């Protein structure tokens, strides 16, 4: 049995106060403290010895007797003992519901009694302090010391709202007096002392008992509303902590039902996030915060995040998806040289002034080479969004220990399957893009005509027609069928026009394929099926228990909280009954 168990197990009963010193000695031995000089044990301990005095004439009051403050070390008293005494004193008098009873001795100057300064520190207005003056029989009658302590007892020196009380201690010579003899001796002293002129309620041990009882009653009466609020708050806190643990998960059946309910809840929230319905609390931000301007939506608003990411991907494809920048009307520069080099390298049996049909495919493949990297990065980003989304949904629905096991056992595999399917689909699209482009969209011919018009317009800009826009447009139409004198240059320009036109068409097709066939089909749409209850029902028993069975510390915490809630509810009922009784007495 360890020291704490021995201390908690200590219990004694007596019927005569003369036996109290024996009990005190036994308790000190259990707590391993000693008053003897040179003893190896400590002089003080933070353990509390509770003494209950029962009887028909005993007042309803609880007193805590703490060690007197010590200023310097002596034999048997170390610096650690001094520090411990200070900590014990501070612990009790700092509590706002404690009525402080600082005891001062009439044999010692007030300036040397540090307890008054310490009480003032924690109760500066003296609202909950009743001063006790002892050993008032020691100062010589008529002396200045007697006068000073008489002034103190009248609350004229150190002011406390609860005032002061005077008692006479036993002297060594009368240590064997009974309580009745002790009280008679005290009454005789006050009858012949100036302290006897004080109000009868402020002198004597008997009056002190009654005074403390009244003070305690008034103090409790004032604290009742606060105690009620704190009790309600503690009960709400215990219930909230218990609710965070979720439903019990001790038996296999409890585990299975818990997991089914969890999966159903997650699936419902997941569907709402995919569809962009954000009414559920899971999608809410902090009540005092709004979504920052020009920032991404919260991680649980999946549809908004996917839309934002797709728009970003479309912009990157438009601005960074091409290898060469080709401006409208461009007829020379880096792009033209590139096309010319490719034209020469792909020449077949076609006539001069024409180009190999395979040339457009080669130009297109090289021009769209960045698409694969951009699309792969986009798919990875969408995957991360889905992963964060599911993590947020699960964190909102399940405690941390269940979330981690549910994720590793079910969610992670489902996500990886969808990721692999998305990567495979993207590879298929990329592979299709590496074939010769096929087009049946008139947008291609519209773009081709526009490119040629822009090029001829650029060629005619240096002429006299530049001063009149309408005449210039007529000239463009009239000369649109003319051919360049340089046949190679003509072929390059025609090939460049075809490339620009087919690139625009295929760019739109590629964007649509990636966002619908990859993002929607494999990553976003049907993401909620990862949480399908059908998957849970088919799980073997051992896996269900492995995922959601409560560890021992959770079971202990659940039992503790359940017991705490029960006791607080019982205490609430008792408290309300006591408060009603108190109000009746008032």
Coordinates of C-alpha atoms in Angstrom, one line a residue:
X1 CA 0.0 0.0 0.0
X2 CA 1.5 3.4 -1.0
X3 CA 1.5 6.5 1.1
X4 CA -1.6 8.1 -0.4
X5 CA -3.6 4.9 0.1
X6 CA -2.5 4.8 3.8
X7 CA -3.5 8.4 4.3
X8 CA -6.9 8.0 2.6
X9 CA -7.5 4.8 4.7
X10 CA -6.8 6.5 8.0
X11 CA -10.0 6.8 10.2
X12 CA -10.4 7.1 14.0
X13 CA -13.3 7.9 16.4
X14 CA -13.2 9.3 19.9
X15 CA -15.8 10.4 22.5
X16 CA -13.6 12.6 24.6
X17 CA -11.6 15.6 23.5
X18 CA -8.7 14.5 25.8
X19 CA -8.0 11.8 23.3
X20 CA -7.6 14.2 20.4
X21 CA -3.8 14.6 20.8
X22 CA -3.4 10.8 20.4
X23 CA -5.3 11.0 17.2
X24 CA -3.2 13.9 16.0
X25 CA 0.0 12.0 16.7
X26 CA -1.3 9.0 14.8
X27 CA -2.3 11.1 11.8
X28 CA 1.1 12.9 11.8
X29 CA 2.8 9.5 11.7
X30 CA 0.7 8.4 8.8
X31 CA 1.5 11.6 6.9
X32 CA 5.2 11.3 7.8
X33 CA 5.5 14.6 9.6
X34 CA 7.1 15.4 13.0
X35 CA 7.5 18.3 15.3
X36 CA 10.6 16.9 16.9
X37 CA 13.9 18.6 16.4
X38 CA 16.4 16.7 14.2
X39 CA 13.7 14.4 12.9
X40 CA 14.3 13.0 9.4
X41 CA 10.6 13.5 8.4
X42 CA 9.1 16.7 7.2
X43 CA 7.5 19.3 9.4
X44 CA 4.5 20.0 7.2
X45 CA 2.4 18.3 4.5
X46 CA -0.3 19.4 2.1
X47 CA -2.5 16.5 3.1
X48 CA -5.6 17.6 5.1
X49 CA -6.7 15.9 8.4
X50 CA -10.5 16.2 8.6
X51 CA -12.0 16.2 12.1
X52 CA -15.8 16.0 12.4
X53 CA -17.3 17.0 15.7
X54 CA -20.9 15.8 16.1
X55 CA -23.4 16.7 18.8
X56 CA -26.8 18.4 19.4
X57 CA -25.1 21.7 20.5
X58 CA -22.5 21.9 17.8
X59 CA -22.8 24.7 15.3
X60 CA -23.1 24.1 11.5
X61 CA -19.7 25.4 10.5
X62 CA -16.5 24.1 8.9
X63 CA -13.1 25.5 9.9
X64 CA -9.8 24.9 8.2
X65 CA -6.8 25.3 10.6
X66 CA -3.7 26.1 8.5
X67 CA -0.1 26.4 9.8
X68 CA 1.0 29.8 11.1
X69 CA 3.3 31.7 8.8
X70 CA 7.0 31.3 9.3
X71 CA 9.6 34.0 8.5
X72 CA 13.0 32.2 9.1
X73 CA 14.4 28.7 9.1
X74 CA 15.2 27.0 12.4
X75 CA 16.2 23.6 13.5
X76 CA 13.5 21.3 12.0
X77 CA 12.1 24.0 9.7
X78 CA 13.6 24.2 6.2
X79 CA 13.2 26.7 3.4
X80 CA 10.9 24.1 1.7
X81 CA 8.7 24.0 4.8
X82 CA 8.4 27.8 4.8
X83 CA 7.5 27.8 1.1
X84 CA 4.9 25.0 1.6
X85 CA 3.2 26.9 4.5
X86 CA 2.9 29.9 2.3
X87 CA 1.4 27.9 -0.5
X88 CA -1.1 26.2 1.8
X89 CA -2.2 29.6 3.2
X90 CA -2.5 31.2 -0.3
X91 CA -4.5 28.2 -1.6
X92 CA -7.2 28.7 1.0
X93 CA -7.4 32.5 1.4
X94 CA -7.4 33.2 -2.3
X95 CA -10.7 31.4 -2.7
X96 CA -13.5 34.0 -3.0
X97 CA -15.9 31.9 -1.0
X98 CA -13.5 31.5 2.0
X99 CA -14.2 33.5 5.1
X100 CA -10.7 34.4 6.4
X101 CA -10.0 34.3 10.1
X102 CA -6.5 35.8 10.6
X103 CA -5.3 35.1 14.1
X104 CA -3.2 37.8 15.7
X105 CA -1.6 37.6 19.2
X106 CA -1.8 40.5 21.6
X107 CA 1.7 39.6 22.7
X108 CA 3.2 40.6 19.3
X109 CA 3.3 43.9 17.6
X110 CA 0.8 44.1 14.6
X111 CA 3.6 45.2 12.2
X112 CA 5.3 41.8 12.8
X113 CA 2.2 39.7 12.1
X114 CA 2.5 39.1 8.3
X115 CA -0.9 37.3 8.1
X116 CA -2.6 40.7 8.0
X117 CA -0.7 41.7 4.9
X118 CA -1.3 38.4 3.2
X119 CA -5.1 38.6 3.9
X120 CA -5.1 42.2 2.6
X121 CA -3.5 40.9 -0.6
X122 CA -6.4 38.5 -1.4
X123 CA -9.2 40.5 0.3
X124 CA -8.2 44.2 -0.1
X125 CA -11.6 45.5 0.9
X126 CA -11.9 43.2 3.9
X127 CA -15.3 41.9 2.8
X128 CA -14.7 38.3 3.8
X129 CA -12.3 38.6 6.7
X130 CA -13.1 38.4 10.4
X131 CA -10.0 39.1 12.6
X132 CA -9.3 37.0 15.7
X133 CA -7.3 38.5 18.6
X134 CA -5.9 36.0 21.1
X135 CA -3.8 36.1 24.3
X136 CA -5.5 39.4 25.4
X137 CA -4.9 38.4 29.0
X138 CA -1.1 38.8 28.6
X139 CA -0.7 42.6 28.2
X140 CA -0.6 44.4 31.5
X141 CA -3.9 46.2 32.3
X142 CA -3.7 49.8 31.4
X143 CA -0.7 49.3 29.2
X144 CA -0.2 50.8 25.8
X145 CA -0.3 47.3 24.3
X146 CA -3.7 46.7 25.8
X147 CA -4.9 50.0 24.5
X148 CA -3.7 49.3 20.9
X149 CA -5.3 45.9 20.8
X150 CA -8.5 47.3 22.3
X151 CA -8.5 49.8 19.5
X152 CA -8.0 47.0 17.0
X153 CA -10.8 45.0 18.5
X154 CA -13.1 48.0 17.9
X155 CA -12.2 47.9 14.2
X156 CA -10.6 51.3 14.4
X157 CA -7.1 50.3 13.4
X158 CA -7.2 47.6 10.7
X159 CA -10.7 47.7 9.3
X160 CA -12.5 44.6 8.3
X161 CA -16.2 44.7 7.2
X162 CA -16.8 41.6 9.3
X163 CA -15.0 43.2 12.3
X164 CA -12.9 41.6 15.0
X165 CA -13.4 39.0 17.7
X166 CA -11.5 38.6 21.0
X167 CA -10.9 35.3 22.8
X168 CA -8.7 34.2 25.7
X169 CA -6.3 31.3 25.2
X170 CA -5.6 28.6 27.8
X171 CA -2.4 29.2 29.7
X172 CA 0.0 26.4 30.3
X173 CA -1.0 26.2 34.0
X174 CA -4.6 25.5 33.1
X175 CA -3.9 23.0 30.2
X176 CA -5.9 20.3 32.0
X177 CA -9.1 22.4 32.3
X178 CA -12.2 21.0 30.9
X179 CA -14.1 22.9 28.2
X180 CA -16.6 24.1 30.8
X181 CA -13.8 25.3 33.1
X182 CA -12.0 26.9 30.2
X183 CA -15.1 28.9 29.3
X184 CA -15.7 29.9 32.9
X185 CA -12.1 31.2 33.1
X186 CA -12.6 33.2 29.9
X187 CA -15.9 34.7 31.1
X188 CA -14.3 35.7 34.4
X189 CA -11.4 37.4 32.6
X190 CA -13.7 39.5 30.4
X191 CA -15.8 40.5 33.4
X192 CA -12.8 42.3 34.9
X193 CA -11.0 43.5 31.7
X194 CA -11.4 46.5 29.5
X195 CA -12.1 44.0 26.7
X196 CA -15.3 43.2 28.5
X197 CA -16.6 46.6 27.4
X198 CA -16.8 45.4 23.8
X199 CA -20.1 44.1 22.5
X200 CA -20.9 40.7 23.9
X201 CA -21.2 39.3 20.4
X202 CA -17.5 40.2 19.8
X203 CA -15.9 38.4 22.8
X204 CA -15.6 34.9 24.0
X205 CA -15.5 31.5 22.3
X206 CA -19.2 30.9 22.7
X207 CA -20.1 34.1 20.9
X208 CA -17.5 33.2 18.2
X209 CA -19.3 30.0 17.5
X210 CA -22.6 31.7 17.0
X211 CA -21.0 34.6 15.1
X212 CA -19.3 32.2 12.7
X213 CA -22.6 30.3 12.2
X214 CA -24.4 33.5 11.3
X215 CA -21.6 34.7 9.0
X216 CA -21.5 31.3 7.3
X217 CA -25.3 31.4 6.8
X218 CA -25.2 34.9 5.3
X219 CA -22.2 34.1 3.2
X220 CA -23.9 31.0 1.8
X221 CA -27.1 32.9 1.2
X222 CA -25.2 35.5 -0.9
X223 CA -23.3 32.8 -2.8
X224 CA -26.3 30.6 -3.6
X225 CA -27.0 32.2 -7.0
X226 CA -23.3 31.8 -8.0
X227 CA -23.2 28.3 -6.7
X228 CA -26.3 27.4 -8.7
X229 CA -24.8 28.8 -11.9
X230 CA -21.5 27.0 -11.3
X231 CA -23.3 23.7 -10.6
X232 CA -25.3 24.1 -13.9
X233 CA -22.2 25.0 -15.8
X234 CA -20.3 22.0 -14.4
X235 CA -23.3 19.7 -15.4
X236 CA -23.4 21.1 -18.9
X237 CA -19.6 20.7 -19.2
X238 CA -19.8 17.1 -18.1
X239 CA -22.6 16.3 -20.5
X240 CA -20.8 18.0 -23.3
X241 CA -17.6 16.0 -22.7
X242 CA -19.7 12.8 -22.5
X243 CA -21.4 13.6 -25.8
X244 CA -18.0 14.2 -27.5
X245 CA -17.3 10.5 -26.8
X246 CA -20.3 9.5 -28.9
X247 CA -22.4 6.4 -28.3
X248 CA -21.0 3.5 -26.2
X249 CA -18.9 1.1 -28.2
X250 CA -18.2 -1.8 -25.8
X251 CA -20.0 -4.8 -27.4
X252 CA -19.8 -6.0 -31.0
X253 CA -23.4 -5.0 -31.6
X254 CA -22.8 -1.5 -30.2
X255 CA -19.7 -1.2 -32.4
X256 CA -21.6 -2.3 -35.5
X257 CA -24.5 0.1 -34.9
X258 CA -22.1 2.9 -34.1
X259 CA -20.2 2.4 -37.3
X260 CA -23.3 2.2 -39.5
X261 CA -24.7 5.4 -38.0
X262 CA -21.3 7.1 -38.4
X263 CA -21.1 6.0 -42.1
X264 CA -24.6 7.2 -42.8
X265 CA -24.0 10.6 -41.2
X266 CA -20.7 11.0 -43.1
X267 CA -22.3 9.9 -46.4
X268 CA -25.2 12.4 -46.0
X269 CA -22.8 15.3 -45.3
X270 CA -20.5 14.2 -48.1
X271 CA -23.4 14.3 -50.6
X272 CA -24.3 17.8 -49.5
X273 CA -20.7 19.0 -49.9
X274 CA -20.5 17.5 -53.4
X275 CA -23.8 19.1 -54.4
X276 CA -22.9 22.5 -52.9
X277 CA -25.6 22.4 -50.2
X278 CA -24.0 24.0 -47.2
X279 CA -26.7 24.0 -44.6
X280 CA -25.1 21.4 -42.3
X281 CA -23.1 22.7 -39.4
X282 CA -20.0 20.9 -40.8
X283 CA -19.8 23.6 -43.5
X284 CA -20.0 26.6 -41.2
X285 CA -17.1 28.8 -40.4
X286 CA -16.5 30.4 -36.9
X287 CA -19.5 32.5 -36.0
X288 CA -17.3 35.6 -35.6
X289 CA -15.4 35.1 -38.8
X290 CA -16.4 35.3 -42.4
X291 CA -14.7 33.7 -45.4
X292 CA -11.7 36.1 -46.2
X293 CA -12.0 38.1 -49.4
X294 CA -10.2 36.7 -52.4
X295 CA -9.4 33.4 -50.7
X296 CA -10.3 29.7 -51.1
X297 CA -13.5 28.5 -49.4
X298 CA -13.3 26.3 -46.3
X299 CA -12.0 22.7 -46.8
X300 CA -15.4 21.2 -46.2
X301 CA -17.1 23.1 -49.1
X302 CA -15.9 20.7 -51.7
X303 CA -18.0 21.8 -54.7
X304 CA -16.9 25.4 -54.2
X305 CA -13.3 24.3 -54.0
X306 CA -13.6 22.1 -57.1
X307 CA -15.1 25.0 -59.1
X308 CA -12.4 27.3 -57.9
X309 CA -9.7 24.8 -58.9
X310 CA -11.2 24.0 -62.3
X311 CA -11.3 27.8 -63.1
X312 CA -7.7 28.0 -62.1
X313 CA -6.8 25.0 -64.3
X314 CA -8.6 26.6 -67.3
X315 CA -6.7 29.8 -66.8
X316 CA -3.4 28.0 -66.6
X317 CA -4.2 26.0 -69.7
X318 CA -5.0 29.2 -71.5
X319 CA -1.9 31.1 -70.4
X320 CA 0.7 28.4 -69.9
X321 CA -0.6 25.5 -72.0
X322 CA 1.2 26.4 -75.2
X323 CA 4.9 26.0 -76.0
X324 CA 5.0 29.0 -78.4
X325 CA 3.1 32.3 -78.1
X326 CA 1.3 33.0 -81.4
X327 CA -0.4 36.4 -81.7
X328 CA -3.2 37.2 -84.1
X329 CA -1.8 38.3 -87.5
X330 CA 1.7 37.0 -86.7
X331 CA 3.7 36.1 -89.8
X332 CA 7.2 35.9 -88.6
X333 CA 9.2 35.5 -85.4
X334 CA 10.0 32.5 -83.3
X335 CA 6.8 30.6 -84.1
X336 CA 7.2 31.1 -87.8
X337 CA 10.8 29.8 -87.7
X338 CA 9.7 26.8 -85.7
X339 CA 7.0 26.0 -88.2
X340 CA 9.4 26.5 -91.1
X341 CA 11.8 24.1 -89.5
X342 CA 9.1 21.5 -89.0
X343 CA 7.8 22.1 -92.5
X344 CA 11.2 21.3 -94.1
X345 CA 11.6 18.3 -91.9
X346 CA 8.2 16.8 -92.8
X347 CA 8.3 17.5 -96.6
X348 CA 6.9 14.6 -98.7
X349 CA 5.8 14.4 -102.3
X350 CA 3.4 17.3 -102.0
X351 CA 3.9 20.3 -104.3
X352 CA 5.9 23.3 -103.3
X353 CA 3.5 25.7 -101.6
X354 CA 1.6 22.9 -99.9
X355 CA 2.5 21.0 -96.7
X356 CA 2.3 17.4 -95.5
X357 CA -1.0 16.8 -93.7
X358 CA 0.9 15.1 -90.9
X359 CA 2.7 18.5 -90.2
X360 CA -0.3 19.9 -88.4
X361 CA -0.4 16.9 -86.0
X362 CA 3.3 17.3 -85.2
X363 CA 2.9 21.0 -84.6
X364 CA -0.1 20.4 -82.4
X365 CA 1.6 17.8 -80.3
X366 CA 4.6 20.0 -79.6
X367 CA 2.5 23.1 -79.0
X368 CA 0.3 21.2 -76.5
X369 CA 3.1 19.4 -74.7
X370 CA 2.6 21.3 -71.4
X371 CA -0.9 20.0 -71.1
X372 CA 0.1 16.7 -69.5
X373 CA 2.0 18.3 -66.6
X374 CA -0.7 20.9 -66.0
X375 CA -3.5 18.2 -66.0
X376 CA -1.5 15.9 -63.7
X377 CA -1.0 18.7 -61.2
X378 CA -4.6 19.6 -61.4
X379 CA -5.7 16.0 -60.7
X380 CA -3.4 15.9 -57.7
X381 CA -4.8 19.1 -56.4
X382 CA -8.4 17.9 -56.8
X383 CA -7.3 14.6 -55.0
X384 CA -5.9 16.7 -52.1
X385 CA -9.1 18.7 -51.9
X386 CA -11.2 15.5 -51.7
X387 CA -8.8 14.0 -49.1
X388 CA -9.0 17.2 -46.9
X389 CA -12.8 17.3 -47.4
X390 CA -13.3 13.7 -46.2
X391 CA -11.0 14.3 -43.3
X392 CA -13.0 17.4 -42.3
X393 CA -16.3 15.5 -42.6
X394 CA -15.0 12.6 -40.5
X395 CA -13.5 14.8 -37.9
X396 CA -16.8 16.5 -37.5
X397 CA -18.7 13.2 -37.1
X398 CA -16.3 11.0 -35.1
X399 CA -13.8 11.3 -32.2
X400 CA -10.1 11.4 -33.1
X401 CA -9.3 7.8 -32.2
X402 CA -12.2 6.5 -34.3
X403 CA -11.4 8.9 -37.2
X404 CA -7.8 7.7 -37.5
X405 CA -8.8 4.0 -37.5
X406 CA -11.7 4.5 -39.8
X407 CA -9.5 6.5 -42.2
X408 CA -6.7 3.9 -42.4
X409 CA -9.1 1.0 -42.6
X410 CA -11.7 2.3 -45.1
X411 CA -11.3 5.8 -46.4
X412 CA -7.7 5.6 -47.4
X413 CA -8.2 2.6 -49.7
X414 CA -11.3 4.1 -51.2
X415 CA -9.6 7.3 -52.0
X416 CA -6.5 5.6 -53.5
X417 CA -8.8 3.5 -55.8
X418 CA -10.4 6.7 -57.1
X419 CA -7.0 8.4 -57.5
X420 CA -5.7 5.4 -59.5
X421 CA -8.8 5.4 -61.7
X422 CA -8.4 9.2 -62.3
X423 CA -4.7 8.8 -63.2
X424 CA -5.6 6.0 -65.6
X425 CA -8.4 8.0 -67.2
X426 CA -6.0 11.0 -67.7
X427 CA -3.4 8.7 -69.3
X428 CA -6.1 7.6 -71.8
X429 CA -7.0 11.2 -72.6
X430 CA -3.3 12.1 -73.0
X431 CA -2.8 9.1 -75.2
X432 CA -5.8 10.2 -77.4
X433 CA -4.3 13.6 -77.6
X434 CA -1.1 12.2 -79.1
X435 CA -3.0 10.9 -82.1
X436 CA -3.7 13.0 -85.1
X437 CA -6.4 15.6 -84.2
X438 CA -9.9 14.8 -85.6
X439 CA -12.4 17.6 -85.8
X440 CA -16.0 18.0 -87.0
X441 CA -16.6 21.3 -85.3
X442 CA -17.2 24.4 -87.5
X443 CA -15.4 26.4 -84.9
X444 CA -12.2 25.2 -86.5
X445 CA -13.0 26.7 -90.0
X446 CA -14.3 29.8 -88.3
X447 CA -11.0 30.3 -86.5
X448 CA -9.1 29.4 -89.7
X449 CA -10.8 32.1 -91.7
X450 CA -10.3 34.6 -88.8
X451 CA -6.6 33.8 -88.7
X452 CA -6.2 34.3 -92.4
X453 CA -8.1 37.6 -92.2
X454 CA -5.9 38.8 -89.4
X455 CA -2.8 37.9 -91.3
X456 CA -3.8 39.6 -94.5
X457 CA -4.9 42.6 -92.4
X458 CA -1.5 42.8 -90.9
X459 CA 0.1 42.6 -94.4
X460 CA -2.0 45.5 -95.7
X461 CA -1.4 47.8 -92.7
X462 CA 1.7 49.6 -94.2
X463 CA -0.3 50.5 -97.3
X464 CA -2.3 53.7 -98.1
X465 CA -5.5 51.9 -96.9
X466 CA -4.5 52.3 -93.3
X467 CA -6.1 55.7 -93.1
X468 CA -9.6 54.4 -93.7
X469 CA -10.8 51.4 -91.7
X470 CA -13.8 50.6 -93.9
X471 CA -11.7 50.7 -97.1
X472 CA -9.1 48.6 -95.3
X473 CA -11.6 45.9 -94.5
X474 CA -12.7 45.9 -98.2
X475 CA -9.1 45.5 -99.3
X476 CA -8.7 42.6 -96.9
X477 CA -11.7 40.8 -98.5
X478 CA -10.4 41.6 -102.0
X479 CA -6.9 40.3 -101.4
X480 CA -7.8 37.3 -99.2
X481 CA -7.3 34.9 -102.1
X482 CA -3.9 36.2 -103.1
X483 CA -0.9 34.1 -102.5
X484 CA 2.5 35.1 -101.3
X485 CA 5.3 35.2 -103.8
X486 CA 7.5 33.1 -101.5
X487 CA 5.9 29.6 -101.7
X488 CA 7.7 28.4 -98.5
X489 CA 6.5 31.4 -96.6
X490 CA 3.0 30.9 -97.8
X491 CA 3.0 27.2 -96.7
X492 CA 4.3 28.2 -93.2
X493 CA 1.6 30.8 -92.8
X494 CA -1.1 28.4 -93.9
X495 CA 0.2 25.7 -91.5
X496 CA 0.4 28.2 -88.7
X497 CA -3.2 29.3 -89.3
X498 CA -4.3 25.7 -89.2
X499 CA -2.3 25.0 -86.0
X500 CA -3.8 28.0 -84.2
X501 CA -7.3 27.0 -85.3
X502 CA -7.1 23.4 -84.3
X503 CA -5.3 24.2 -81.0
X504 CA -8.2 26.4 -79.9
X505 CA -10.7 23.6 -80.7
X506 CA -8.7 20.9 -79.0
X507 CA -7.9 23.0 -76.0
X508 CA -11.6 23.3 -75.2
X509 CA -12.0 19.6 -75.8
X510 CA -9.1 18.7 -73.5
X511 CA -10.4 21.1 -70.7
X512 CA -13.8 19.5 -70.9
X513 CA -12.4 16.0 -70.9
X514 CA -10.2 16.5 -67.9
X515 CA -12.9 18.3 -65.8
X516 CA -15.7 15.9 -66.6
X517 CA -14.1 12.5 -67.4
X518 CA -11.4 12.7 -64.8
X519 CA -12.3 15.1 -62.1
X520 CA -16.1 14.5 -61.9
X521 CA -16.3 10.9 -63.0
X522 CA -13.5 9.5 -60.9
X523 CA -12.7 11.9 -58.1
X524 CA -15.8 14.0 -57.1
X525 CA -19.0 12.3 -58.3
X526 CA -19.8 9.3 -56.1
X527 CA -17.2 10.3 -53.5
X528 CA -19.8 9.7 -50.8
X529 CA -19.9 6.0 -51.7
X530 CA -16.7 5.6 -49.6
X531 CA -19.0 6.0 -46.6
X532 CA -21.7 3.6 -47.9
X533 CA -23.3 1.6 -45.0
X534 CA -23.2 -1.4 -47.3
X535 CA -19.5 -1.5 -47.0
X536 CA -19.8 -1.5 -43.2
X537 CA -22.3 -4.3 -43.1
X538 CA -20.0 -6.6 -45.0
X539 CA -17.0 -6.0 -42.8
X540 CA -15.9 -8.9 -40.6
X541 CA -16.5 -8.6 -36.9
X542 CA -12.9 -8.3 -36.0
X543 CA -12.4 -5.4 -38.3
X544 CA -15.5 -3.6 -36.9
X545 CA -14.1 -3.9 -33.4
X546 CA -10.7 -2.8 -34.5
X547 CA -12.1 0.4 -36.0
X548 CA -14.5 1.6 -33.3
X549 CA -14.0 -0.4 -30.1
X550 CA -13.3 1.9 -27.2
X551 CA -9.8 1.7 -25.6
X552 CA -9.7 1.2 -21.9
X553 CA -8.9 4.8 -21.1
X554 CA -12.1 5.9 -23.1
X555 CA -14.2 3.4 -21.2
X556 CA -12.8 4.7 -18.0
X557 CA -13.4 8.3 -19.1
X558 CA -17.0 7.4 -20.1
X559 CA -17.7 5.8 -16.7
X560 CA -16.1 8.8 -14.9
X561 CA -18.3 11.3 -16.9
X562 CA -21.4 9.2 -16.4
X563 CA -20.8 9.1 -12.7
X564 CA -20.0 12.8 -12.6
X565 CA -23.2 13.7 -14.5
X566 CA -25.2 11.5 -12.1
X567 CA -23.7 13.1 -9.0
X568 CA -24.1 16.6 -10.4
X569 CA -27.8 15.9 -11.2
X570 CA -28.3 14.6 -7.7
X571 CA -26.4 17.5 -6.2
X572 CA -28.6 19.9 -8.3
X573 CA -31.7 18.4 -6.8
X574 CA -30.3 18.6 -3.3
X575 CA -29.1 22.1 -3.8
X576 CA -32.4 23.3 -5.1
X577 CA -34.1 21.8 -2.1
X578 CA -31.6 23.5 0.3
X579 CA -31.9 26.8 -1.5
X580 CA -35.7 26.7 -1.2
X581 CA -35.3 26.0 2.5
X582 CA -32.8 28.8 2.9
X583 CA -35.2 31.2 1.1
X584 CA -38.0 30.1 3.5
X585 CA -35.8 30.9 6.5
X586 CA -34.9 34.3 5.0

